XYZ file of C-alpha atoms in Angstrom:
492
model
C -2.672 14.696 -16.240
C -3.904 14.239 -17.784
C -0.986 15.030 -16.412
C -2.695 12.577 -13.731
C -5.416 10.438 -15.087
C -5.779 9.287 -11.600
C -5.951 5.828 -11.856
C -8.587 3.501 -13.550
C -10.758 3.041 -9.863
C -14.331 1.541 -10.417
C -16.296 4.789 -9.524
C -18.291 2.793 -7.151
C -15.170 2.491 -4.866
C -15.163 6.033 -4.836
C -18.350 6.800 -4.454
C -17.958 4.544 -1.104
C -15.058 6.717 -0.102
C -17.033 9.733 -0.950
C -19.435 8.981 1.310
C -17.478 7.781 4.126
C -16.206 11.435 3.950
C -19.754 12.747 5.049
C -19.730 10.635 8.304
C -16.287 12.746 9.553
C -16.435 14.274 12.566
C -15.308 17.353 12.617
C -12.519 18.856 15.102
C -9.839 21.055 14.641
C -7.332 17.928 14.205
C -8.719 14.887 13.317
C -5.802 12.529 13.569
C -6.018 8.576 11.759
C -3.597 6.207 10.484
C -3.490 5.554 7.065
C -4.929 2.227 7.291
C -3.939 0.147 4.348
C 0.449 1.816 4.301
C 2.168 -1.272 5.165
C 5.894 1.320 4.573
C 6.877 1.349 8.235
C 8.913 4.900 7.068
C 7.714 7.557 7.080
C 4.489 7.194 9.781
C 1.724 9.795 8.408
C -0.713 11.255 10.545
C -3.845 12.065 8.613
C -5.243 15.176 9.875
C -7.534 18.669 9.316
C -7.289 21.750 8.798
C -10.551 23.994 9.348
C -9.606 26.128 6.015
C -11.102 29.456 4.898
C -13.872 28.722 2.360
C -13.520 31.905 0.018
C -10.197 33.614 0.745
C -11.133 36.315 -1.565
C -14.561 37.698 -1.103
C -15.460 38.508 2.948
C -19.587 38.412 2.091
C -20.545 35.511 0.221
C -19.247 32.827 2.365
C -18.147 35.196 5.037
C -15.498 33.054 7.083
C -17.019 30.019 6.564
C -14.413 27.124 6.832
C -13.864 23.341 5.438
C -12.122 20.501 6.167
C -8.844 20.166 4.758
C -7.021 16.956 5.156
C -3.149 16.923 5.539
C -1.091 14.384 6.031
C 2.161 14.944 8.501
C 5.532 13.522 9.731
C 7.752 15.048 12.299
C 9.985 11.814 12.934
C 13.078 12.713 11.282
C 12.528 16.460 12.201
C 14.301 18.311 14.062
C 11.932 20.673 16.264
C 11.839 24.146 16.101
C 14.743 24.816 13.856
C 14.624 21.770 11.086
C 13.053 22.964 7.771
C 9.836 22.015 6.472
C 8.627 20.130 3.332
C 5.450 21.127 1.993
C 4.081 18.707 -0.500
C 1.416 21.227 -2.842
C -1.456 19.036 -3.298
C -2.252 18.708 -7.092
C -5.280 16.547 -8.837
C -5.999 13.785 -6.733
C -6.060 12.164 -3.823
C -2.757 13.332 -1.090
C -2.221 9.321 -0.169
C -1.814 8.898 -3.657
C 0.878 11.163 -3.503
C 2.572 11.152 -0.576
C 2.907 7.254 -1.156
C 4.794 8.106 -4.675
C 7.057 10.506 -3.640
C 9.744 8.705 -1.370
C 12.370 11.376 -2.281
C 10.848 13.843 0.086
C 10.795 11.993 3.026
C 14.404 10.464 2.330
C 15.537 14.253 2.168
C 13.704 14.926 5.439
C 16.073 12.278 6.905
C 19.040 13.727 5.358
C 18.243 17.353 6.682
C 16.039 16.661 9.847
C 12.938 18.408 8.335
C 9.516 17.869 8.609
C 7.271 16.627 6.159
C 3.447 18.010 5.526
C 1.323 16.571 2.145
C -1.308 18.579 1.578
C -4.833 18.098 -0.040
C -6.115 20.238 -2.705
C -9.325 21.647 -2.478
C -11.811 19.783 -4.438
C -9.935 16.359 -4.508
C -10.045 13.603 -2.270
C -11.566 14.415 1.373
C -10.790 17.898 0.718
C -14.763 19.066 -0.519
C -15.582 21.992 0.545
C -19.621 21.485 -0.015
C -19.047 18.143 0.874
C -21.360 16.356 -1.912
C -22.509 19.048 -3.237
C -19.208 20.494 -3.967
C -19.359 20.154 -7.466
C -22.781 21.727 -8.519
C -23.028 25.142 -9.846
C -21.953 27.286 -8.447
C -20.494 25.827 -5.490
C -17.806 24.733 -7.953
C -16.657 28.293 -7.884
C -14.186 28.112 -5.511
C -12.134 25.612 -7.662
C -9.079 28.397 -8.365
C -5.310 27.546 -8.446
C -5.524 30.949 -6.524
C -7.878 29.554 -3.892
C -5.748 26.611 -3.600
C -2.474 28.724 -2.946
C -4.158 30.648 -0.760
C -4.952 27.507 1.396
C -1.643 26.214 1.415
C -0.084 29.715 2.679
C -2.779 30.018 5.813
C -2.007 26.167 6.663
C 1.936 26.901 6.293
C 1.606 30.076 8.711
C -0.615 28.555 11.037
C 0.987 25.304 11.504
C 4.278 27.058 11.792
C 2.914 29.034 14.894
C 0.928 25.660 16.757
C 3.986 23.370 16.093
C 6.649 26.658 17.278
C 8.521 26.232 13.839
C 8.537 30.323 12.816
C 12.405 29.879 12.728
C 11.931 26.808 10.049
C 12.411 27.464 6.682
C 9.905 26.037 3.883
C 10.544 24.529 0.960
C 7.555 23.675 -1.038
C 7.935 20.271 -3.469
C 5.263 19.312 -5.910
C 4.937 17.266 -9.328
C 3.419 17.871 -12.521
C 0.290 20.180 -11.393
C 1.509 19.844 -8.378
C 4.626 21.386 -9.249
C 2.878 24.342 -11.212
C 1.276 25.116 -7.701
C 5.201 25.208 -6.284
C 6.569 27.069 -8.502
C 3.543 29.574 -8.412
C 3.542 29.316 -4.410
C 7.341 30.520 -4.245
C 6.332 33.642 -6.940
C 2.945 34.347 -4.885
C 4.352 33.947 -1.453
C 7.997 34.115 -1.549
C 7.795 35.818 2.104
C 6.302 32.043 3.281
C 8.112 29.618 1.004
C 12.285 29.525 0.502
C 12.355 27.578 -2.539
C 10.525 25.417 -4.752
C 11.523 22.005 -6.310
C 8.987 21.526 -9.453
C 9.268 18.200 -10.736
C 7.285 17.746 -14.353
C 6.043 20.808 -14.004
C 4.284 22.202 -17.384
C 4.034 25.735 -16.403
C 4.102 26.996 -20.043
C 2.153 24.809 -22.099
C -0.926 24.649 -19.236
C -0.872 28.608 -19.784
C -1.644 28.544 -23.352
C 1.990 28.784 -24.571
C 3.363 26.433 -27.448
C 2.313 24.493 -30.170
C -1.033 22.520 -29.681
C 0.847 19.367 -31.453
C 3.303 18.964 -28.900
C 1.990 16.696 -26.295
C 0.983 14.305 -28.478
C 3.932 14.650 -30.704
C 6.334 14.015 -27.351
C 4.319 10.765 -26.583
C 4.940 9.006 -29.938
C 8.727 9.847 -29.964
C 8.622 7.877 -26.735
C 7.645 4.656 -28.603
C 9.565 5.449 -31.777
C 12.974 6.247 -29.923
C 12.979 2.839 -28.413
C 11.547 1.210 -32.363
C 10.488 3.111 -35.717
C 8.409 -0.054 -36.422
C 6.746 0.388 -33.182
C 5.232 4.006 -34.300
C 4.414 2.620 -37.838
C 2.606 -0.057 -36.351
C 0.594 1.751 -34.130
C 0.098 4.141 -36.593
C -1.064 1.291 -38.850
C -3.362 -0.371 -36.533
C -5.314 3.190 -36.424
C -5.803 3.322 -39.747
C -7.229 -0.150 -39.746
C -9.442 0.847 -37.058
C -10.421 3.935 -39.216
C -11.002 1.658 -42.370
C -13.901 -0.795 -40.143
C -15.123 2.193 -39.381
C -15.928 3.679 -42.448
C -17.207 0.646 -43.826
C -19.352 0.398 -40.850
C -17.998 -3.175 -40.020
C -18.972 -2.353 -36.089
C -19.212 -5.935 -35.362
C -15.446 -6.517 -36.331
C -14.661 -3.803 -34.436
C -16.268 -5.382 -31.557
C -14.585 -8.490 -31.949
C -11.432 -7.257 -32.241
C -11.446 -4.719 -29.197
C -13.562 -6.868 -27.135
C -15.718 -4.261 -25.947
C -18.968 -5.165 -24.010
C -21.346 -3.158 -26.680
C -21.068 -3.151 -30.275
C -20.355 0.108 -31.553
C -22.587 1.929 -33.400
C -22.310 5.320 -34.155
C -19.162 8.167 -34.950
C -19.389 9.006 -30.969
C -18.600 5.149 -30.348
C -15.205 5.014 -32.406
C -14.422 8.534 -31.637
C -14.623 7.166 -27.675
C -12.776 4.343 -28.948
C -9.851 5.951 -30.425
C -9.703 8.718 -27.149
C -9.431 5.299 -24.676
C -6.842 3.781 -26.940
C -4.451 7.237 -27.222
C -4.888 7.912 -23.109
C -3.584 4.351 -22.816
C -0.485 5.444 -24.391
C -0.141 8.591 -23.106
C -0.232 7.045 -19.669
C 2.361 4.489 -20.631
C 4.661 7.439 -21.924
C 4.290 9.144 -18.363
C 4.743 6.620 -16.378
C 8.037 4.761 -18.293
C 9.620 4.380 -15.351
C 12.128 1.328 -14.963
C 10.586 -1.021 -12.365
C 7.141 -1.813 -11.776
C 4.280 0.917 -10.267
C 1.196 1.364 -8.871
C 0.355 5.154 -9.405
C -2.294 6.145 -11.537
C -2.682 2.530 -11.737
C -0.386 -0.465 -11.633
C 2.349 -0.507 -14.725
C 4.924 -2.915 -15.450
C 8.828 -1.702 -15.530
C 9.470 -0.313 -18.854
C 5.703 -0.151 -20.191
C 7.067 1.772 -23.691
C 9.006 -1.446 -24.272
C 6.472 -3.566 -22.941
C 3.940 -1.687 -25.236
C 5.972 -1.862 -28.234
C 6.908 -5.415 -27.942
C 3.302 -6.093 -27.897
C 2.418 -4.130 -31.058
C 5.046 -5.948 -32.909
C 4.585 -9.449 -31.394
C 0.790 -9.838 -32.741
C 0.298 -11.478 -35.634
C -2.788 -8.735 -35.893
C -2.464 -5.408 -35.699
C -5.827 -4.466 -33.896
C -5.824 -7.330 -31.814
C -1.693 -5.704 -30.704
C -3.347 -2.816 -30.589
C -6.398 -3.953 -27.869
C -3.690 -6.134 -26.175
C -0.977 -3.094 -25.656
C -4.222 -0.786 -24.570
C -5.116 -3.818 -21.802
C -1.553 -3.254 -20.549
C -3.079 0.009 -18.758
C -6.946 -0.833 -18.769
C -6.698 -4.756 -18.073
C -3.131 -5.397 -15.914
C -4.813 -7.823 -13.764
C -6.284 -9.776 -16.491
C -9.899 -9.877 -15.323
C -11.304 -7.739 -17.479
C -13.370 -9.793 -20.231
C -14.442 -7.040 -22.152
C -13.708 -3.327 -22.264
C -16.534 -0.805 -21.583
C -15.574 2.236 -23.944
C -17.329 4.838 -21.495
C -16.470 3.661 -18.032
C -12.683 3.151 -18.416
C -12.337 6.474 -20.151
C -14.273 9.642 -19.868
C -13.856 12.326 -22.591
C -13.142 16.064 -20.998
C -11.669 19.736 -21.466
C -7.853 17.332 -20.927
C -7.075 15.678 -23.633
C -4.403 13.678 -22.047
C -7.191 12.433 -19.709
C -9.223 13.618 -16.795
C -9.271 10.093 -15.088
C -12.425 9.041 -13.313
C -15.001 9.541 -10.352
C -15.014 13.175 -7.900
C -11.430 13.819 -8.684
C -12.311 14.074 -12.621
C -15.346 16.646 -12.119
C -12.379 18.395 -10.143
C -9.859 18.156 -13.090
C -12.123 19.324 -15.769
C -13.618 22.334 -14.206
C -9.881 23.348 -13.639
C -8.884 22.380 -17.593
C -12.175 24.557 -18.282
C -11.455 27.656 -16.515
C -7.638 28.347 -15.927
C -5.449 25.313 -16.976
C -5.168 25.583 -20.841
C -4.669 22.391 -22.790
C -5.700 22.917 -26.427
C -3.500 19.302 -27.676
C -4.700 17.450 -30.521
C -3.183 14.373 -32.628
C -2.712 15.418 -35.981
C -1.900 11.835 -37.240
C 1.429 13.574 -39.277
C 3.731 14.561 -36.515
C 1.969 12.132 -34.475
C 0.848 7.967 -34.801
C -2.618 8.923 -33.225
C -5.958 9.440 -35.554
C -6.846 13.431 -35.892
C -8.529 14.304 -32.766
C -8.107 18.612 -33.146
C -8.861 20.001 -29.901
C -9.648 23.554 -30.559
C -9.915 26.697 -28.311
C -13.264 27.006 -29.843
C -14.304 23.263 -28.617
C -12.917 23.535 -25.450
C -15.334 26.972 -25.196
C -18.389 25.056 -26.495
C -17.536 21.967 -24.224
C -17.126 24.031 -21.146
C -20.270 26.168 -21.773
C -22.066 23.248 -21.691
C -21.007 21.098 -19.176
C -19.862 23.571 -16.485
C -21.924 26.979 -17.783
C -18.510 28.838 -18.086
C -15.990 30.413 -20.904
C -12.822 29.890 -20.626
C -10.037 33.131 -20.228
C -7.304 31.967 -22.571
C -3.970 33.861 -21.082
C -5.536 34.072 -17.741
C -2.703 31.756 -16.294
C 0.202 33.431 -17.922
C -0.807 36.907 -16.862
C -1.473 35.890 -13.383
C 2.063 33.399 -12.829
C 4.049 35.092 -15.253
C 4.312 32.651 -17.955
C 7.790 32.746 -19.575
C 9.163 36.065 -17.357
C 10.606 34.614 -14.851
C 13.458 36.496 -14.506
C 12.757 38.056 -11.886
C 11.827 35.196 -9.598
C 14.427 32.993 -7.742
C 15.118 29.637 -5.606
C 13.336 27.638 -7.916
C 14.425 24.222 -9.666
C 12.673 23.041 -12.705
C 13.573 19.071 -13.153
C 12.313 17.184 -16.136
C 12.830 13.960 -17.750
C 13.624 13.193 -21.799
C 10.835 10.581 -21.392
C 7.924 12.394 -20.614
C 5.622 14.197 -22.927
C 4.940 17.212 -20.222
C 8.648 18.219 -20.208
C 8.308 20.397 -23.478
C 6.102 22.135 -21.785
C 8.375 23.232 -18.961
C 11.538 25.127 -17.851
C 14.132 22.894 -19.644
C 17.192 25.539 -19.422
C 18.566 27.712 -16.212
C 17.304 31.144 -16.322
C 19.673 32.580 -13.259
C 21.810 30.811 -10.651
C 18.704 30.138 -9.125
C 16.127 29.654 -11.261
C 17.776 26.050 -12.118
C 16.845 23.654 -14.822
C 17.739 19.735 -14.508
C 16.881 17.666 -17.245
C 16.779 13.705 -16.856
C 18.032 11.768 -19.696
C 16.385 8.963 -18.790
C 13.240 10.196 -16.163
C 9.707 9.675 -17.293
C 6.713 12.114 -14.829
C 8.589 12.729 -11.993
C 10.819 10.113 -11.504
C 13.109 12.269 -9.097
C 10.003 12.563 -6.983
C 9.762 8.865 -6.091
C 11.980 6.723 -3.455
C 15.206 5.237 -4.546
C 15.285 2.280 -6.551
C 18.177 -0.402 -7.107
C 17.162 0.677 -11.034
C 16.904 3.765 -10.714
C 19.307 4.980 -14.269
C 22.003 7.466 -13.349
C 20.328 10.223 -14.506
C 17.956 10.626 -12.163
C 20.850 9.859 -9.020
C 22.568 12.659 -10.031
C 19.609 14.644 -10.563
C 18.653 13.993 -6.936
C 21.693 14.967 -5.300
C 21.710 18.062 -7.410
C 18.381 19.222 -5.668
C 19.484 17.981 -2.771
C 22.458 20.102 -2.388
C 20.427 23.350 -3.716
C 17.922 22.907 -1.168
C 20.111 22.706 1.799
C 21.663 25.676 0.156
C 18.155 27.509 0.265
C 17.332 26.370 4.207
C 21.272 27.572 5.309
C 20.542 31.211 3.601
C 17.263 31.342 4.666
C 18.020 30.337 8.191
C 21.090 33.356 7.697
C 18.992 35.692 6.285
């Protein structure tokens, strides 16, 4: 997520969390430590920020406000003229984030600035209605607009309370977060400096580019590192597809150990959606050590995965062991329940599960476009087409709305850029988003930095002993261009 699939949590976990939220107190700053960090560096404060509801309509909700959580670090700052690092919320929860994105605090140290995560509307604590938050129409005020909006009152506000007007403010985000940097420096380039968007698909989310890509990017992953690995994924498929057909459900069964036999189109149809997000998460997340973001991964899963397809002395059984690399790491899964680990949605790359997913697919059904299909010919997934037509009549249904196709591009400018400035596009060769990104320098400041060997955001993470090259020299180039953004800004 999708360009986040965020994570593979038993919904009943967070449900609990969901309604520990309701039990908040509510104060202009609530402040708690993040309980379970055991990362001495950087120390969060979890706090929140009484937000405008509706920024854009003064009857409705008339200045009604919510709770917006934000988490903050002012020990390597250096008060009242360090810059800041704003961290644009995207699709989850801002723990999640802030806890996978070590580069921003490690800059903070370099150039004494302080560091503020902030929630997105909608996702984690951040519920404006609270649990009613995503009924109709109370879902409404699920915009990227709304969410921009938020992020410039916090900046301006918190600049005056902590006496940082002088500061500067660089705004950092990945994947959707990064769309909401880039669009935060062309929305509000008289709050934010510059804008380091990391995996940032600003042109394929807004409807622009072919509907194959995505899907197209995540097999060359696994057939750059072994031909015989896409052929034998590809293969397994077609397998699947051939039990199907001859309605051998029980094999099926057997062979994926799933907790309920199959029995119906819908069933293998769910099947082969959980089995091409498994892969699509291990092509994000190829990053060369071990994770736990968006779920726990080993170091290297593409290899991992591939070595697993081609170790198994049968292909569907491969095929249900590489999918338990994402679904079953810990090994106590005995069977796989098709519609718990995976929920269909307007993303075909995934919508992940529990509050954060409603979130995600309202979003892919009103203003983030993402009309990717498998084709099974430029791709080794079955033929899953993903129309604009069944995104309409999916959305319609589940959320009572239409979506605008072009609504994003019109409103952040798709491709014209030109015009803009102070922003850096990174993106790594591994990940299937980057395609549908900035991968060349528009201006001297518009920059592009592609990463050889960078899966999602790897430049967004904390330094690693195996870290590739690539992505060291990426770092230090946004590194340098950002203190070269605070010193003119701080000039200016």
């Amino acid at each position: 997520f999708n360009m986040t699939n965020w994570g593979f949590i038993c919904v009943v976990i967070l449900l609990s969390l969901y309604s520990e939220t309701q039990g908040l107190t509510h104060s202009r700053f609530q402040v708690k430590n993040h309980g379970y960090s055991t990362d001495p560096k950087p120390q969060f404060k979890e706090k929140y920020f009484p937000q405008i509801m509706d920024h854009f309509n003064f009857n409705i909700m008339g200045n009604g406000t919510y709770e917006q959580r934000y988490l903050i670090t002012d020990q390597y700052w250096k008060r009242g003229s360090g810059p800041i690092f704003f961290y644009t919320g995207n699709e989850g929860d801002i723990w999640e984030f802030a806890l996978n994105s070590g580069f921003i605090t490690e800059l903070a140290a370099e150039q004494r600035a302080l560091v503020i995560f902030a929630e997105h509307r909608y996702y984690g604590k951040s519920l404006p209605f609270g649990q009613d938050s995503f009924n109709i129409p109370e879902v409404g005020l699920l915009t990227v607009e709304q969410a921009l909006a938020d992020y410039a009152i916090m900046i301006t506000e918190l600049k005056q309370q902590l006496g940082a007007s002088a500061c500067p403010v660089i705004v950092f985000g990945g994947s959707y977060g990064g769309m909401l940097s880039v669009y935060m420096r062309l929305r509000y380039p008289n709050i934010v400096a510059g804008a380091l968007a990391a995996s940032a698909p600003i042109l394929s989310t807004a409807g622009m580019g072919e509907s194959k890509q995505f899907f197209q990017d995540v097999t060359s992953d696994f057939e750059n590192y072994a031909p015989e690995c896409r052929d034998a994924v590809r293969g397994a498929f077609q397998r699947l597809q051939d039990l199907a057909q001859m309605e051998d459900y029980g094999h099926i069964q057997s062979a994926f150990s799933l907790c309920k036999t199959p029995s119906s189109y819908e069933d293998i149809h769910q099947l082969n959606g959980l089995l091409r997000n498994a892969f699509t998460l291990m092509a994000m997340l190829d990053y060369p050590y071990s994770t736990h973001f968006m779920g726990s991964m080993p170091a290297n899963p593409v290899k991992v995965a591939c070595d697993t397809m081609l170790g198994g002395a049968d292909l569907l059984h491969a095929l249900k062991d590489t999918a338990g690399i994402v679904y079953n790491s810990t090994g106590d899964l005995t069977c796989f329940d098709l519609y718990t680990l995976y929920v269909e949605c307007a993303d075909p790359t995934g919508c992940g599960l529990g509050f954060n997913s409603l979130a995600w697919d309202y979003q892919a059904c009103t203003e983030i476009e993402m009309c990717y299909e498998s084709n099974n010919v430029s791709d080794m997934f079955p033929p899953m087409p993903f129309t604009e037509k069944h995104r309409e009549q999916y959305c319609s249904k589940r959320w009572g709305v239409i979506p605008r196709p072009g609504w994003l591009k019109t409103q952040f400018w798709g491709d014209a850029l030109s015009t803009a400035s102070n922003i850096i596009f990174s993106n790594g060769d591994l990940d299937p988003w980057a395609n549908g990104g900035v991968r060349r320098s528009l201006s001297s400041s518009l920059i592009a930095i592609n990463i050889s060997e960078g899966a999602h955001h790897l430049d967004l993470r904390e330094a690693n002993d195996a870290d590739p090259a690539s992505v060291i020299k990426a770092r230090k180039m946004e590194s340098d261009t950002i203190a070269q953004w605070v010193k003119m800004e701080k000039e200016r």
